[in-house]
Tab-separated table of C-alpha atoms in Angstrom:
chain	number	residue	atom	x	y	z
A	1	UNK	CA	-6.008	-24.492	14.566
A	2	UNK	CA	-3.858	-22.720	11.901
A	3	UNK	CA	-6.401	-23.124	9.233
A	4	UNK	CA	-9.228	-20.962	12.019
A	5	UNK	CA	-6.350	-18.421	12.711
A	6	UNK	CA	-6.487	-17.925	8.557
A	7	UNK	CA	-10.199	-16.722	9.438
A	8	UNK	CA	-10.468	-13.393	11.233
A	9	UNK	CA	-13.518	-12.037	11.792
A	10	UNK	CA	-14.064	-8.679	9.994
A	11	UNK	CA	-13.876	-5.565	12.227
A	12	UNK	CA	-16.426	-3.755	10.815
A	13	UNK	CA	-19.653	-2.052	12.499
A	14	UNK	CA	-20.835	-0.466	9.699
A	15	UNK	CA	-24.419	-0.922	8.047
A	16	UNK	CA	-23.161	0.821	4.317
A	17	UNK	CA	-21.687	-1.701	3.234
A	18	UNK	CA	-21.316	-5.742	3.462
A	19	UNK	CA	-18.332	-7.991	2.961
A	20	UNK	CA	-18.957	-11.391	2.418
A	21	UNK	CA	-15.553	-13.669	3.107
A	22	UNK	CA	-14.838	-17.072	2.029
A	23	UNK	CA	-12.147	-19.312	2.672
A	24	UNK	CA	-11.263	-22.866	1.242
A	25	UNK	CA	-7.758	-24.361	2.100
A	26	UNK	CA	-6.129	-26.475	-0.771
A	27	UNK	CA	-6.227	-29.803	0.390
A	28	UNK	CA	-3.250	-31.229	-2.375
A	29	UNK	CA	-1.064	-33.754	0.219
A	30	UNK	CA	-3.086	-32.464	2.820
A	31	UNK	CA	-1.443	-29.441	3.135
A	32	UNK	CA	-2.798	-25.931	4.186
A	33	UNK	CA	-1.556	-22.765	2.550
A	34	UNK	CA	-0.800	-19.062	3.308
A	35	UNK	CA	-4.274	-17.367	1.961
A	36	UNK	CA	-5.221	-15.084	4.003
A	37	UNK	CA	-7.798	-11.603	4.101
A	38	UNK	CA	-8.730	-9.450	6.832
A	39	UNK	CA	-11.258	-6.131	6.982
A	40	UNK	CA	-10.797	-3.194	9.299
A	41	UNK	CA	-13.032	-0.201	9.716
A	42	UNK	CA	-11.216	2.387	11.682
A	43	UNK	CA	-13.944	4.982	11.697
A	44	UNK	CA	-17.300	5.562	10.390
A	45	UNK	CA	-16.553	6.650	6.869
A	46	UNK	CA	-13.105	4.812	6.284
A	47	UNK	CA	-13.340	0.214	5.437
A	48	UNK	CA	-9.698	-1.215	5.080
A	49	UNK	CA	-9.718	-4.718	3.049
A	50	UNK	CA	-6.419	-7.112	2.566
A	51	UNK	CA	-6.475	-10.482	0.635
A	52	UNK	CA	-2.961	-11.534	0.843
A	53	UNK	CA	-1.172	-15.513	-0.435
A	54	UNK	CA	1.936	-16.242	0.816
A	55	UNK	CA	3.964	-18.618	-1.858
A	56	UNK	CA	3.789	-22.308	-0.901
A	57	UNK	CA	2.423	-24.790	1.106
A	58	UNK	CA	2.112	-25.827	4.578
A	59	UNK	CA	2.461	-24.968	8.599
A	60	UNK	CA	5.167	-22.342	8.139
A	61	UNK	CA	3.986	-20.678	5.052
A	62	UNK	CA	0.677	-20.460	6.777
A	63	UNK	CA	1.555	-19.276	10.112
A	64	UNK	CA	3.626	-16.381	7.859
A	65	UNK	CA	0.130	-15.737	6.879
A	66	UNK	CA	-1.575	-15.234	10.149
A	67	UNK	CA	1.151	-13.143	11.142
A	68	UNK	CA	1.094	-10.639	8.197
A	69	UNK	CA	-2.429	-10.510	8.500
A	70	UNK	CA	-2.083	-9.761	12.132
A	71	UNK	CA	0.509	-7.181	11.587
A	72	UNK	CA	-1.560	-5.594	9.158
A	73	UNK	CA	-4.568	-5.184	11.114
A	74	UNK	CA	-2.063	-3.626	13.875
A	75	UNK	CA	-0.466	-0.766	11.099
A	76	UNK	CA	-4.208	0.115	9.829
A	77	UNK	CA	-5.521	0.739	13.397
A	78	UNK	CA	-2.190	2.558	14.409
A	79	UNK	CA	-2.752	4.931	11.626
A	80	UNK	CA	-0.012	4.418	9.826
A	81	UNK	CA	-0.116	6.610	6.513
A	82	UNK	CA	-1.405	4.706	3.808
A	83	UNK	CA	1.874	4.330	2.116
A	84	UNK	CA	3.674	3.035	4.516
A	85	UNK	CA	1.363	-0.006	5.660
A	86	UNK	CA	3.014	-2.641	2.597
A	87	UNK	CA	6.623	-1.777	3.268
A	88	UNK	CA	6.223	-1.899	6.473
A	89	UNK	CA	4.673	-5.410	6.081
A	90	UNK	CA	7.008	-6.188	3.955
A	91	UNK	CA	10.086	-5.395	6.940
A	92	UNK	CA	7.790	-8.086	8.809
A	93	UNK	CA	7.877	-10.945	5.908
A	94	UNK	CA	11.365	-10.537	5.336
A	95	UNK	CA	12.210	-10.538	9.094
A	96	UNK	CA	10.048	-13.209	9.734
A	97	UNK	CA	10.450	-15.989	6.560
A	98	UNK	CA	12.339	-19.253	6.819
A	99	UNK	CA	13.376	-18.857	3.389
A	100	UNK	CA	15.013	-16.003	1.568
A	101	UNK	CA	12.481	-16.782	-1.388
A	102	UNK	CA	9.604	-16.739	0.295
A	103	UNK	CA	7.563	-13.910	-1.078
A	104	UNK	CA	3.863	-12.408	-0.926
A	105	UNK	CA	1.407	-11.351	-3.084
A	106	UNK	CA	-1.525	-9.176	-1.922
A	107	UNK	CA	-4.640	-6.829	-2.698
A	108	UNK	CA	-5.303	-4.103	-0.597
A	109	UNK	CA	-8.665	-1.886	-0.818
A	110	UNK	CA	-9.364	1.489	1.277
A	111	UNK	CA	-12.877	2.473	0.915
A	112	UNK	CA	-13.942	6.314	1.491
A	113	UNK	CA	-17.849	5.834	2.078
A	114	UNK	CA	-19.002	8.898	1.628
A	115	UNK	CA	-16.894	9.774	-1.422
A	116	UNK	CA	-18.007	6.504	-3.472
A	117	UNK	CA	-14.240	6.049	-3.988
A	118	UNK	CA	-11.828	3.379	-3.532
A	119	UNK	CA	-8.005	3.292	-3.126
A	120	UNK	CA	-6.474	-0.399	-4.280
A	121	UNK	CA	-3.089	-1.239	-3.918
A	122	UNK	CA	-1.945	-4.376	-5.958
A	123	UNK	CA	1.607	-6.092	-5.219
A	124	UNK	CA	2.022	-8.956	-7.592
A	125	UNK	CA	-1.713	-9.695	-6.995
A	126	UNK	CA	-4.476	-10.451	-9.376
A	127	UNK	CA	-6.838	-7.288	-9.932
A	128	UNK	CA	-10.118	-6.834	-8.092
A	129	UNK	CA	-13.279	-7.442	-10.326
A	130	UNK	CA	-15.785	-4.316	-9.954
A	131	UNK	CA	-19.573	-5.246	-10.947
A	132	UNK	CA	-21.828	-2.136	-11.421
A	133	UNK	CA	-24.022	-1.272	-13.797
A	134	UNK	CA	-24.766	-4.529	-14.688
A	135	UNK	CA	-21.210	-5.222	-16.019
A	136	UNK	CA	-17.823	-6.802	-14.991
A	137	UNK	CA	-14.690	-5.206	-15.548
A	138	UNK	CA	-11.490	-5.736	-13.552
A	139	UNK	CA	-9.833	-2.462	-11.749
A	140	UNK	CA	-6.988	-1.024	-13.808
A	141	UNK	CA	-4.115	-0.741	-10.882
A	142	UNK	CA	-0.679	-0.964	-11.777
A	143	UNK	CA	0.234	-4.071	-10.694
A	144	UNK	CA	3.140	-3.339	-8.525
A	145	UNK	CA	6.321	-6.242	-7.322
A	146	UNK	CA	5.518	-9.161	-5.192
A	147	UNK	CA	6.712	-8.360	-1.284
A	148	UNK	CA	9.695	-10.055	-0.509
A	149	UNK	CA	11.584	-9.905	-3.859
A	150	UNK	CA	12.149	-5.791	-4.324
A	151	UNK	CA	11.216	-3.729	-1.704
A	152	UNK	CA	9.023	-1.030	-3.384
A	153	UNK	CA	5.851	0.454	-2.711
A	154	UNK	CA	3.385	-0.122	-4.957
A	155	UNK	CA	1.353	2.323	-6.685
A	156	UNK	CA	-2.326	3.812	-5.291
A	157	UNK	CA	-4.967	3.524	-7.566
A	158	UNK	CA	-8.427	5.706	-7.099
A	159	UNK	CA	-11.190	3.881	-8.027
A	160	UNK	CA	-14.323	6.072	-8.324
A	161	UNK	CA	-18.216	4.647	-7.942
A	162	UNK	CA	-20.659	6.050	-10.635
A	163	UNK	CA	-23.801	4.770	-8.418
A	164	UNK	CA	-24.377	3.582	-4.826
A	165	UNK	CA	-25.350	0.233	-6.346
A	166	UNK	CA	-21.557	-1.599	-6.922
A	167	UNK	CA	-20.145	-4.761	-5.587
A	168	UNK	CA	-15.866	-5.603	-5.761
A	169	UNK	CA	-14.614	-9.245	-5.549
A	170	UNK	CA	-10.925	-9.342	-3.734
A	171	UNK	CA	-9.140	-12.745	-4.650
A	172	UNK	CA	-6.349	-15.121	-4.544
A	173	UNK	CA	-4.970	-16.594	-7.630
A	174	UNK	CA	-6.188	-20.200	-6.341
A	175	UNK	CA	-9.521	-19.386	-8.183
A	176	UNK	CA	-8.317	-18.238	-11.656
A	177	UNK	CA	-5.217	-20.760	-11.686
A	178	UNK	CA	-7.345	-23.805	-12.851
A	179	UNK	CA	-7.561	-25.089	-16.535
A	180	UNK	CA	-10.122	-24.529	-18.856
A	181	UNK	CA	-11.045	-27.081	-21.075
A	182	UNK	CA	-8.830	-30.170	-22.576
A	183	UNK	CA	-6.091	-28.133	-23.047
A	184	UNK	CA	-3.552	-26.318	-20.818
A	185	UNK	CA	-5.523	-22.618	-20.891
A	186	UNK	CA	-6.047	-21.144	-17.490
A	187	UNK	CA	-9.296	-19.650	-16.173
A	188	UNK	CA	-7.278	-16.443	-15.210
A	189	UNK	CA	-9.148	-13.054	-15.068
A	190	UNK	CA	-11.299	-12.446	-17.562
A	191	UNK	CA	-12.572	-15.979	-17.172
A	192	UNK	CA	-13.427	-15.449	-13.428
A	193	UNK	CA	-15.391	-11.946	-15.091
A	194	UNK	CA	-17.655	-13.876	-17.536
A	195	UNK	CA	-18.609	-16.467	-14.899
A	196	UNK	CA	-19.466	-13.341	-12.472
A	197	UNK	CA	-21.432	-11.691	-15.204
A	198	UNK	CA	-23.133	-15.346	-16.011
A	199	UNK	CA	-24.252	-15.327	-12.299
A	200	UNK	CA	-26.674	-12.411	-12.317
A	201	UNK	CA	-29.420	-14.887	-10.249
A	202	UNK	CA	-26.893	-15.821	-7.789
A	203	UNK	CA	-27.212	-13.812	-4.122
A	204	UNK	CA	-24.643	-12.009	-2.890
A	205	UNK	CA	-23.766	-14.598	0.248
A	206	UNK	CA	-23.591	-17.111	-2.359
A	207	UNK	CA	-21.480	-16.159	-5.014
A	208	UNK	CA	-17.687	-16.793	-3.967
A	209	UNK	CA	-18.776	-20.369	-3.383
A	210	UNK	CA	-20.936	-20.404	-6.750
A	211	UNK	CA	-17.954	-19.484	-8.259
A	212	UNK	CA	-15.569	-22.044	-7.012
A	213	UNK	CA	-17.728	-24.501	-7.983
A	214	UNK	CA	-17.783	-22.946	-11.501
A	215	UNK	CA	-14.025	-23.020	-11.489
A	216	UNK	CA	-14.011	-26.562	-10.238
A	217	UNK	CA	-16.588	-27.414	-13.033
A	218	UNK	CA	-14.428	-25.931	-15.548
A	219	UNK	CA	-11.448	-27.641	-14.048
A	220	UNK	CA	-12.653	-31.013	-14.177
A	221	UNK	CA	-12.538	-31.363	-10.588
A	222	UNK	CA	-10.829	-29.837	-7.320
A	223	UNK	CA	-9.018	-27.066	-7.477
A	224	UNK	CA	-5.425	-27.565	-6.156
A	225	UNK	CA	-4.048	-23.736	-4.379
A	226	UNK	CA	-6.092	-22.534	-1.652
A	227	UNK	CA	-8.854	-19.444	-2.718
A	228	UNK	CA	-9.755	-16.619	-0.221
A	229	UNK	CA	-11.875	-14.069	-1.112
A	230	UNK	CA	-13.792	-11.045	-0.153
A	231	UNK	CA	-16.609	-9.879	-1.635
A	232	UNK	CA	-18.102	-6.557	-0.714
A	233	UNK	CA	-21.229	-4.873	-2.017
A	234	UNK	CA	-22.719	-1.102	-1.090
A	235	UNK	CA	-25.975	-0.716	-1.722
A	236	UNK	CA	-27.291	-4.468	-2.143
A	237	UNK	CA	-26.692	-4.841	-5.553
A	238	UNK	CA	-24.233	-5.544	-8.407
């Protein structure tokens, strides 16, 4: 039951875009995580994306993750301004954790559809990955502090589409945490952009799950965190 209330389904009406989501809960002493990702469209032009991983593993950490995703779905239809949705989640994380170390890292993405532009928000999270034009480059936002550790806002970063034609992959660090080879090197980010730009024949709906197979390949078997994504593409391309 908590592992289905990790899997919203995406509020979204819209025919401009499409957001394909993918879930896979760590399964490591048979324990579920706090990954979690939501999308809200709260008018015709405006998409609101979260991919969010509460630290640890098991019942509470991922009922901490329902309920931030929940109260973030609540703040983006209220209207809240845009700068006050992550401290105000974070009020609800600190209020809310069993443990005073308990933090949050997430990913937040406000799309302007007409505009071509994009507004990310990173708080100790792991870039988004932006595939246009044929190539892979992660988005430069400032990375900001986790939530829970430092209350501080984090930074807005405008992202601006040259074509119609782009896709963006939101992430948890479950998919770039697993090694690489005999050593101890991690896949980390700009390992997770050469297997996106390896997968040019890979559809759309199937590339988060191409990928984690990639990443378990590379691995040498399962990976251990959790891995939530969102992938959304405008246009139908890359």
């Amino acid at each position: 039951r908590l592992e289905r209330g990790l899997l919203p389904r995406p509020l979204m009406d819209t025919d401009r875009i499409a957001v394909h989501p993918f879930y896979r809960p760590g399964r490591h002493a048979a324990l579920i995580g706090g990954d979690f990702y939501d999308v809200v469209q709260i008018s015709p032009d405006r998409v609101d994306l979260i991919v969010g991983d509460v630290c640890g593993h098991g019942t509470d950490e991922a009922a901490l993750g329902v309920m931030l995703r929940v109260a973030w779905r609540a703040l983006v239809l209220a209207r809240v301004p845009d700068d006050e949705v992550l401290p105000a989640l974070e009020q609800v994380l600190i209020s809310e954790r069993r443990l005073q170390e308990t933090f949050t890292t997430v990913a937040t993405v406000r799309l302007d559809l007409p505009a071509r532009r994009a507004t990310v928000r990173l708080a100790g999270h792991p870039p988004p990955l932006l595939l246009t034009g044929g190539k892979v480059a992660p988005v430069p936002a400032p990375g900001g502090l986790l939530l829970g550790v430092a209350p501080r806002p984090p930074r807005a970063h405008e992202l601006e589409f040259d074509s119609d034609d782009w896709s963006l992959l939101m992430y948890t660090d479950g998919l770039i945490e697993g090694r690489v080879g005999a050593g101890d090197e991690r896949l980390d980010v700009p390992g997770l952009a050469a297997l996106l730009d390896a997968a040019r024949d890979v559809a759309l709906p199937d590339l988060p799950a191409w990928l984690v197979g990639r990443a378990e390949d590379a691995n040498g078997g399962p990976l251990s965190d959790d891995v939530a994504m969102l992938l959304i593409s405008s246009g139908g391309g890359r």
